[in-house]
């Protein structure tokens, strides 16, 4: 069974631009979560989607948004990029049926904002 | 706010020795904990999980211990191998939040000396 796939693997943008990241969950998984990882802040929760609906959201500004499609694939978008948005963006999937489930992570998209 | 923290940022062990990585959590209502391993250039990889109704759980070469009295979690790796070199994160479920919302510790870097 294929794991969580994230594209692109690396991305370089400039301040003010916007970016869209893509995530394909493990087949059969209906929940997709997004995390931002930086050396200073560690892993921080962005949001979680289940059945095309955002179920939970972390403490990030409105410039960070996401969506989920009917096939459970998800995208996240960051508008008006800032230097501080440089980070590894990780997507994780789970079955989504119960409260306590292990998350399976992709390899991430490394975003650099210049 | 509630957070998960790690006692030691770095740990260096000799190949073949046992490793113990510690984690303190502050939310006494958390009832699900996970250990992840992250190698350079990869996303976090699930190692082992434990629910709050258990004190100990064993996997292949790994054991997780949970002490709810002092809100402490530990990961023990037996016969540590060079391939175990990575950053290890503990995570707790965000009690009261929905699925896919884990709170991660800052991580401990494990270095295995041959």
PDB file of C-alpha atoms in Angstrom:
ATOM      1  CA  UNK A   1       0.000   0.000   0.000  1.00  0.00           C
ATOM      2  CA  UNK A   2       1.465   3.372  -0.975  1.00  0.00           C
ATOM      3  CA  UNK A   3       2.209   5.837   1.788  1.00  0.00           C
ATOM      4  CA  UNK A   4       1.291   9.482   2.078  1.00  0.00           C
ATOM      5  CA  UNK A   5       2.512  11.386  -0.962  1.00  0.00           C
ATOM      6  CA  UNK A   6       3.296  15.073  -0.920  1.00  0.00           C
ATOM      7  CA  UNK A   7       4.159  17.258  -3.865  1.00  0.00           C
ATOM      8  CA  UNK A   8       6.255  19.154  -4.632  1.00  0.00           C
ATOM      9  CA  UNK A   9       9.171  18.026  -2.512  1.00  0.00           C
ATOM     10  CA  UNK A  10      10.892  21.401  -2.601  1.00  0.00           C
ATOM     11  CA  UNK A  11       9.606  24.868  -3.374  1.00  0.00           C
ATOM     12  CA  UNK A  12      11.207  28.289  -3.507  1.00  0.00           C
ATOM     13  CA  UNK A  13       9.028  31.375  -3.480  1.00  0.00           C
ATOM     14  CA  UNK A  14       9.449  35.070  -2.821  1.00  0.00           C
ATOM     15  CA  UNK A  15       7.673  37.230  -0.301  1.00  0.00           C
ATOM     16  CA  UNK A  16       4.159  38.173  -1.269  1.00  0.00           C
ATOM     17  CA  UNK A  17       3.604  35.193  -3.521  1.00  0.00           C
ATOM     18  CA  UNK A  18       1.192  32.393  -2.809  1.00  0.00           C
ATOM     19  CA  UNK A  19       1.785  28.664  -2.819  1.00  0.00           C
ATOM     20  CA  UNK A  20      -0.289  25.497  -3.049  1.00  0.00           C
ATOM     21  CA  UNK A  21       0.888  22.195  -1.625  1.00  0.00           C
ATOM     22  CA  UNK A  22      -0.657  18.840  -2.397  1.00  0.00           C
ATOM     23  CA  UNK A  23      -1.158  15.690  -0.347  1.00  0.00           C
ATOM     24  CA  UNK A  24      -2.463  12.268  -1.302  1.00  0.00           C
ATOM     25  CA  UNK A  25      -3.347  10.166   1.755  1.00  0.00           C
ATOM     26  CA  UNK A  26      -2.993   6.447   2.176  1.00  0.00           C
ATOM     27  CA  UNK A  27      -5.726   4.633   0.303  1.00  0.00           C
ATOM     28  CA  UNK A  28      -8.770   4.296   2.519  1.00  0.00           C
ATOM     29  CA  UNK A  29      -7.765   7.083   4.878  1.00  0.00           C
ATOM     30  CA  UNK A  30     -10.323   9.825   5.079  1.00  0.00           C
ATOM     31  CA  UNK A  31      -8.633  12.213   7.498  1.00  0.00           C
ATOM     32  CA  UNK A  32      -5.825  14.496   6.391  1.00  0.00           C
ATOM     33  CA  UNK A  33      -3.930  16.787   8.747  1.00  0.00           C
ATOM     34  CA  UNK A  34      -1.331  19.410   8.007  1.00  0.00           C
ATOM     35  CA  UNK A  35       1.584  20.402  10.210  1.00  0.00           C
ATOM     36  CA  UNK A  36       4.272  23.031   9.954  1.00  0.00           C
ATOM     37  CA  UNK A  37       7.749  22.084  11.158  1.00  0.00           C
ATOM     38  CA  UNK A  38      10.435  24.652  11.918  1.00  0.00           C
ATOM     39  CA  UNK A  39      13.636  24.382  13.971  1.00  0.00           C
ATOM     40  CA  UNK A  40      12.373  26.978  16.409  1.00  0.00           C
ATOM     41  CA  UNK A  41       8.762  25.966  16.897  1.00  0.00           C
ATOM     42  CA  UNK A  42       8.888  22.271  16.120  1.00  0.00           C
ATOM     43  CA  UNK A  43       5.802  20.565  14.762  1.00  0.00           C
ATOM     44  CA  UNK A  44       2.688  22.696  14.906  1.00  0.00           C
ATOM     45  CA  UNK A  45      -0.799  21.696  13.879  1.00  0.00           C
ATOM     46  CA  UNK A  46      -2.359  23.664  11.040  1.00  0.00           C
ATOM     47  CA  UNK A  47      -5.699  21.995  10.310  1.00  0.00           C
ATOM     48  CA  UNK A  48      -7.436  18.688   9.766  1.00  0.00           C
ATOM     49  CA  UNK A  49      -9.945  17.641   7.141  1.00  0.00           C
ATOM     50  CA  UNK A  50     -12.370  14.759   7.057  1.00  0.00           C
ATOM     51  CA  UNK A  51     -14.909  14.090   4.340  1.00  0.00           C
ATOM     52  CA  UNK A  52     -14.148  17.407   2.662  1.00  0.00           C
ATOM     53  CA  UNK A  53     -14.845  19.354   5.865  1.00  0.00           C
ATOM     54  CA  UNK A  54     -12.391  21.137   8.104  1.00  0.00           C
ATOM     55  CA  UNK A  55     -12.868  19.585  11.523  1.00  0.00           C
ATOM     56  CA  UNK A  56     -10.163  21.322  13.482  1.00  0.00           C
ATOM     57  CA  UNK A  57      -7.857  24.275  13.069  1.00  0.00           C
ATOM     58  CA  UNK A  58      -4.653  25.365  14.778  1.00  0.00           C
ATOM     59  CA  UNK A  59      -3.485  28.841  15.664  1.00  0.00           C
ATOM     60  CA  UNK A  60      -2.334  30.089  12.305  1.00  0.00           C
ATOM     61  CA  UNK A  61      -3.410  33.245  10.465  1.00  0.00           C
ATOM     62  CA  UNK A  62      -6.037  33.199   7.767  1.00  0.00           C
ATOM     63  CA  UNK A  63      -3.331  33.249   5.098  1.00  0.00           C
ATOM     64  CA  UNK A  64      -3.115  29.516   5.683  1.00  0.00           C
ATOM     65  CA  UNK A  65      -6.012  27.612   4.220  1.00  0.00           C
ATOM     66  CA  UNK A  66      -6.775  24.176   2.950  1.00  0.00           C
ATOM     67  CA  UNK A  67      -9.329  21.958   1.357  1.00  0.00           C
ATOM     68  CA  UNK A  68     -10.062  18.315   0.794  1.00  0.00           C
ATOM     69  CA  UNK A  69     -11.509  16.687  -2.267  1.00  0.00           C
ATOM     70  CA  UNK A  70     -13.980  13.841  -2.559  1.00  0.00           C
ATOM     71  CA  UNK A  71     -11.129  11.360  -3.099  1.00  0.00           C
ATOM     72  CA  UNK A  72      -9.602  12.527   0.234  1.00  0.00           C
ATOM     73  CA  UNK A  73      -6.688  14.259  -1.457  1.00  0.00           C
ATOM     74  CA  UNK A  74      -5.927  17.565   0.172  1.00  0.00           C
ATOM     75  CA  UNK A  75      -4.283  20.842  -0.673  1.00  0.00           C
ATOM     76  CA  UNK A  76      -3.091  23.641   1.493  1.00  0.00           C
ATOM     77  CA  UNK A  77      -2.564  27.189   0.357  1.00  0.00           C
ATOM     78  CA  UNK A  78      -0.513  29.977   1.836  1.00  0.00           C
ATOM     79  CA  UNK A  79      -1.137  33.446   0.485  1.00  0.00           C
ATOM     80  CA  UNK A  80       1.014  36.562   0.791  1.00  0.00           C
ATOM     81  CA  UNK A  81       4.059  34.577   1.811  1.00  0.00           C
ATOM     82  CA  UNK A  82       6.321  35.879   4.555  1.00  0.00           C
ATOM     83  CA  UNK A  83       9.915  34.955   5.306  1.00  0.00           C
ATOM     84  CA  UNK A  84       8.732  33.229   8.466  1.00  0.00           C
ATOM     85  CA  UNK A  85       6.635  30.816   6.434  1.00  0.00           C
ATOM     86  CA  UNK A  86       9.801  29.002   5.421  1.00  0.00           C
ATOM     87  CA  UNK A  87       9.331  25.542   6.864  1.00  0.00           C
ATOM     88  CA  UNK A  88       8.759  21.883   6.199  1.00  0.00           C
ATOM     89  CA  UNK A  89       5.057  21.330   5.652  1.00  0.00           C
ATOM     90  CA  UNK A  90       3.949  17.846   6.583  1.00  0.00           C
ATOM     91  CA  UNK A  91       0.763  16.088   5.692  1.00  0.00           C
ATOM     92  CA  UNK A  92      -0.515  13.143   7.691  1.00  0.00           C
ATOM     93  CA  UNK A  93      -3.397  10.807   7.113  1.00  0.00           C
ATOM     94  CA  UNK A  94      -5.452   8.476   9.253  1.00  0.00           C
ATOM     95  CA  UNK A  95      -8.623   6.481   8.929  1.00  0.00           C
ATOM     96  CA  UNK A  96     -10.467   9.250  10.747  1.00  0.00           C
ATOM     97  CA  UNK A  97     -13.035   7.073  12.434  1.00  0.00           C
ATOM     98  CA  UNK A  98     -12.033   7.265  16.090  1.00  0.00           C
ATOM     99  CA  UNK A  99     -10.574   9.775  18.486  1.00  0.00           C
ATOM    100  CA  UNK A 100      -7.201   8.164  19.005  1.00  0.00           C
ATOM    101  CA  UNK A 101      -5.501   7.118  15.836  1.00  0.00           C
ATOM    102  CA  UNK A 102      -1.934   7.009  14.721  1.00  0.00           C
ATOM    103  CA  UNK A 103      -1.053   9.470  12.007  1.00  0.00           C
ATOM    104  CA  UNK A 104       1.011   8.448   8.998  1.00  0.00           C
ATOM    105  CA  UNK A 105       3.162  11.254   7.667  1.00  0.00           C
ATOM    106  CA  UNK A 106       4.455  12.065   4.227  1.00  0.00           C
ATOM    107  CA  UNK A 107       8.004  13.270   3.606  1.00  0.00           C
ATOM    108  CA  UNK A 108       6.868  16.864   3.475  1.00  0.00           C
ATOM    109  CA  UNK A 109       7.282  19.861   1.221  1.00  0.00           C
ATOM    110  CA  UNK A 110      10.248  22.051   2.067  1.00  0.00           C
ATOM    111  CA  UNK A 111       9.190  25.638   1.411  1.00  0.00           C
ATOM    112  CA  UNK A 112      11.763  28.393   1.261  1.00  0.00           C
ATOM    113  CA  UNK A 113      10.581  31.991   1.105  1.00  0.00           C
ATOM    114  CA  UNK A 114      13.169  34.477  -0.120  1.00  0.00           C
TER     115      UNK A 114
ATOM    116  CA  UNK B   1      -1.125  26.578  27.028  1.00  0.00           C
ATOM    117  CA  UNK B   2      -0.750  22.833  27.364  1.00  0.00           C
ATOM    118  CA  UNK B   3       2.387  21.399  25.851  1.00  0.00           C
ATOM    119  CA  UNK B   4       4.521  18.341  25.606  1.00  0.00           C
ATOM    120  CA  UNK B   5       8.183  18.760  26.390  1.00  0.00           C
ATOM    121  CA  UNK B   6      11.338  16.698  26.346  1.00  0.00           C
ATOM    122  CA  UNK B   7      13.936  16.506  29.097  1.00  0.00           C
ATOM    123  CA  UNK B   8      17.006  16.110  26.873  1.00  0.00           C
ATOM    124  CA  UNK B   9      17.555  17.696  23.498  1.00  0.00           C
ATOM    125  CA  UNK B  10      20.412  15.335  22.559  1.00  0.00           C
ATOM    126  CA  UNK B  11      21.378  11.810  23.501  1.00  0.00           C
ATOM    127  CA  UNK B  12      24.517   9.976  22.438  1.00  0.00           C
ATOM    128  CA  UNK B  13      24.810   6.232  23.009  1.00  0.00           C
ATOM    129  CA  UNK B  14      27.154   3.439  22.046  1.00  0.00           C
ATOM    130  CA  UNK B  15      25.962   0.890  19.525  1.00  0.00           C
ATOM    131  CA  UNK B  16      24.491  -2.070  21.348  1.00  0.00           C
ATOM    132  CA  UNK B  17      23.556  -0.110  24.450  1.00  0.00           C
ATOM    133  CA  UNK B  18      20.003   0.623  25.491  1.00  0.00           C
ATOM    134  CA  UNK B  19      18.597   4.128  24.942  1.00  0.00           C
ATOM    135  CA  UNK B  20      16.020   5.901  27.026  1.00  0.00           C
ATOM    136  CA  UNK B  21      14.309   9.020  25.748  1.00  0.00           C
ATOM    137  CA  UNK B  22      12.090  10.918  28.147  1.00  0.00           C
ATOM    138  CA  UNK B  23       9.115  13.174  27.720  1.00  0.00           C
ATOM    139  CA  UNK B  24       6.981  15.206  30.115  1.00  0.00           C
ATOM    140  CA  UNK B  25       3.440  16.187  29.333  1.00  0.00           C
ATOM    141  CA  UNK B  26       1.348  18.768  31.093  1.00  0.00           C
ATOM    142  CA  UNK B  27      -2.221  17.900  30.129  1.00  0.00           C
ATOM    143  CA  UNK B  28      -3.449  15.332  32.621  1.00  0.00           C
ATOM    144  CA  UNK B  29      -6.527  14.804  30.456  1.00  0.00           C
ATOM    145  CA  UNK B  30      -4.496  13.482  27.524  1.00  0.00           C
ATOM    146  CA  UNK B  31      -5.294   9.841  27.003  1.00  0.00           C
ATOM    147  CA  UNK B  32      -3.282   8.838  23.973  1.00  0.00           C
ATOM    148  CA  UNK B  33       0.434   9.149  23.350  1.00  0.00           C
ATOM    149  CA  UNK B  34       2.639   8.360  20.385  1.00  0.00           C
ATOM    150  CA  UNK B  35       6.342   8.196  19.720  1.00  0.00           C
ATOM    151  CA  UNK B  36       7.634   9.173  16.304  1.00  0.00           C
ATOM    152  CA  UNK B  37      11.050   8.850  14.718  1.00  0.00           C
ATOM    153  CA  UNK B  38      12.175  11.368  12.141  1.00  0.00           C
ATOM    154  CA  UNK B  39      15.210  10.788   9.989  1.00  0.00           C
ATOM    155  CA  UNK B  40      16.844  13.535   8.021  1.00  0.00           C
ATOM    156  CA  UNK B  41      14.805  14.473   4.965  1.00  0.00           C
ATOM    157  CA  UNK B  42      11.828  12.354   5.946  1.00  0.00           C
ATOM    158  CA  UNK B  43       8.555  12.815   7.710  1.00  0.00           C
ATOM    159  CA  UNK B  44       7.918  11.455  11.212  1.00  0.00           C
ATOM    160  CA  UNK B  45       7.554   7.691  11.283  1.00  0.00           C
ATOM    161  CA  UNK B  46       5.244   6.003  13.787  1.00  0.00           C
ATOM    162  CA  UNK B  47       7.109   3.881  16.338  1.00  0.00           C
ATOM    163  CA  UNK B  48       4.698   2.945  19.080  1.00  0.00           C
ATOM    164  CA  UNK B  49       1.649   4.277  20.864  1.00  0.00           C
ATOM    165  CA  UNK B  50       0.060   3.835  24.253  1.00  0.00           C
ATOM    166  CA  UNK B  51      -3.296   4.659  25.747  1.00  0.00           C
ATOM    167  CA  UNK B  52      -3.726   6.079  29.208  1.00  0.00           C
ATOM    168  CA  UNK B  53      -5.268   2.882  30.549  1.00  0.00           C
ATOM    169  CA  UNK B  54      -1.879   1.193  30.119  1.00  0.00           C
ATOM    170  CA  UNK B  55       1.454   1.651  31.885  1.00  0.00           C
ATOM    171  CA  UNK B  56       3.663  -0.172  29.458  1.00  0.00           C
ATOM    172  CA  UNK B  57       3.628  -1.346  25.905  1.00  0.00           C
ATOM    173  CA  UNK B  58       6.259  -3.274  24.027  1.00  0.00           C
ATOM    174  CA  UNK B  59       7.110  -3.417  20.370  1.00  0.00           C
ATOM    175  CA  UNK B  60      10.030  -4.754  18.462  1.00  0.00           C
ATOM    176  CA  UNK B  61      13.083  -3.530  20.405  1.00  0.00           C
ATOM    177  CA  UNK B  62      11.069  -0.629  21.758  1.00  0.00           C
ATOM    178  CA  UNK B  63       9.105  -0.150  24.949  1.00  0.00           C
ATOM    179  CA  UNK B  64       7.009   2.814  25.967  1.00  0.00           C
ATOM    180  CA  UNK B  65       6.352   3.505  29.627  1.00  0.00           C
ATOM    181  CA  UNK B  66       3.657   5.831  30.862  1.00  0.00           C
ATOM    182  CA  UNK B  67       3.574   7.242  34.373  1.00  0.00           C
ATOM    183  CA  UNK B  68       0.378   9.192  34.746  1.00  0.00           C
ATOM    184  CA  UNK B  69       1.128  10.151  38.336  1.00  0.00           C
ATOM    185  CA  UNK B  70       4.032  12.340  37.294  1.00  0.00           C
ATOM    186  CA  UNK B  71       2.884  12.832  33.697  1.00  0.00           C
ATOM    187  CA  UNK B  72       5.944  11.235  32.238  1.00  0.00           C
ATOM    188  CA  UNK B  73       6.469   9.189  29.111  1.00  0.00           C
ATOM    189  CA  UNK B  74       9.585   7.336  28.060  1.00  0.00           C
ATOM    190  CA  UNK B  75      10.782   5.404  25.051  1.00  0.00           C
ATOM    191  CA  UNK B  76      13.280   2.631  25.565  1.00  0.00           C
ATOM    192  CA  UNK B  77      15.222   1.256  22.634  1.00  0.00           C
ATOM    193  CA  UNK B  78      17.031  -2.012  23.226  1.00  0.00           C
ATOM    194  CA  UNK B  79      20.370  -2.792  21.589  1.00  0.00           C
ATOM    195  CA  UNK B  80      20.549   0.556  19.843  1.00  0.00           C
ATOM    196  CA  UNK B  81      21.750   0.395  16.261  1.00  0.00           C
ATOM    197  CA  UNK B  82      23.210   3.055  13.938  1.00  0.00           C
ATOM    198  CA  UNK B  83      19.936   3.029  12.039  1.00  0.00           C
ATOM    199  CA  UNK B  84      18.226   4.288  15.175  1.00  0.00           C
ATOM    200  CA  UNK B  85      19.997   7.630  14.834  1.00  0.00           C
ATOM    201  CA  UNK B  86      17.237  10.175  14.340  1.00  0.00           C
ATOM    202  CA  UNK B  87      15.137  12.759  16.132  1.00  0.00           C
ATOM    203  CA  UNK B  88      12.468  11.263  18.353  1.00  0.00           C
ATOM    204  CA  UNK B  89       9.252  13.073  19.154  1.00  0.00           C
ATOM    205  CA  UNK B  90       6.609  12.288  21.701  1.00  0.00           C
ATOM    206  CA  UNK B  91       3.103  13.468  20.963  1.00  0.00           C
ATOM    207  CA  UNK B  92      -0.167  13.578  22.850  1.00  0.00           C
ATOM    208  CA  UNK B  93      -3.667  13.881  21.577  1.00  0.00           C
ATOM    209  CA  UNK B  94      -5.185  17.280  22.017  1.00  0.00           C
ATOM    210  CA  UNK B  95      -7.859  16.220  24.445  1.00  0.00           C
ATOM    211  CA  UNK B  96     -11.114  17.814  23.501  1.00  0.00           C
ATOM    212  CA  UNK B  97      -9.942  18.367  19.963  1.00  0.00           C
ATOM    213  CA  UNK B  98     -10.818  16.216  17.033  1.00  0.00           C
ATOM    214  CA  UNK B  99      -8.779  13.596  15.317  1.00  0.00           C
ATOM    215  CA  UNK B 100      -5.514  14.467  13.654  1.00  0.00           C
ATOM    216  CA  UNK B 101      -4.595  17.099  16.186  1.00  0.00           C
ATOM    217  CA  UNK B 102      -1.519  15.985  18.042  1.00  0.00           C
ATOM    218  CA  UNK B 103       0.674  18.150  20.248  1.00  0.00           C
ATOM    219  CA  UNK B 104       4.330  17.342  19.661  1.00  0.00           C
ATOM    220  CA  UNK B 105       7.303  17.774  21.894  1.00  0.00           C
ATOM    221  CA  UNK B 106      10.404  19.566  20.647  1.00  0.00           C
ATOM    222  CA  UNK B 107      12.266  16.358  19.935  1.00  0.00           C
ATOM    223  CA  UNK B 108      15.381  14.531  21.135  1.00  0.00           C
ATOM    224  CA  UNK B 109      18.208  13.829  18.757  1.00  0.00           C
ATOM    225  CA  UNK B 110      19.629  10.345  19.244  1.00  0.00           C
ATOM    226  CA  UNK B 111      23.156   9.716  17.963  1.00  0.00           C
ATOM    227  CA  UNK B 112      24.494   6.178  17.937  1.00  0.00           C
ATOM    228  CA  UNK B 113      28.260   5.779  18.030  1.00  0.00           C
ATOM    229  CA  UNK B 114      29.637   2.673  16.280  1.00  0.00           C
TER     230      UNK B 114
END
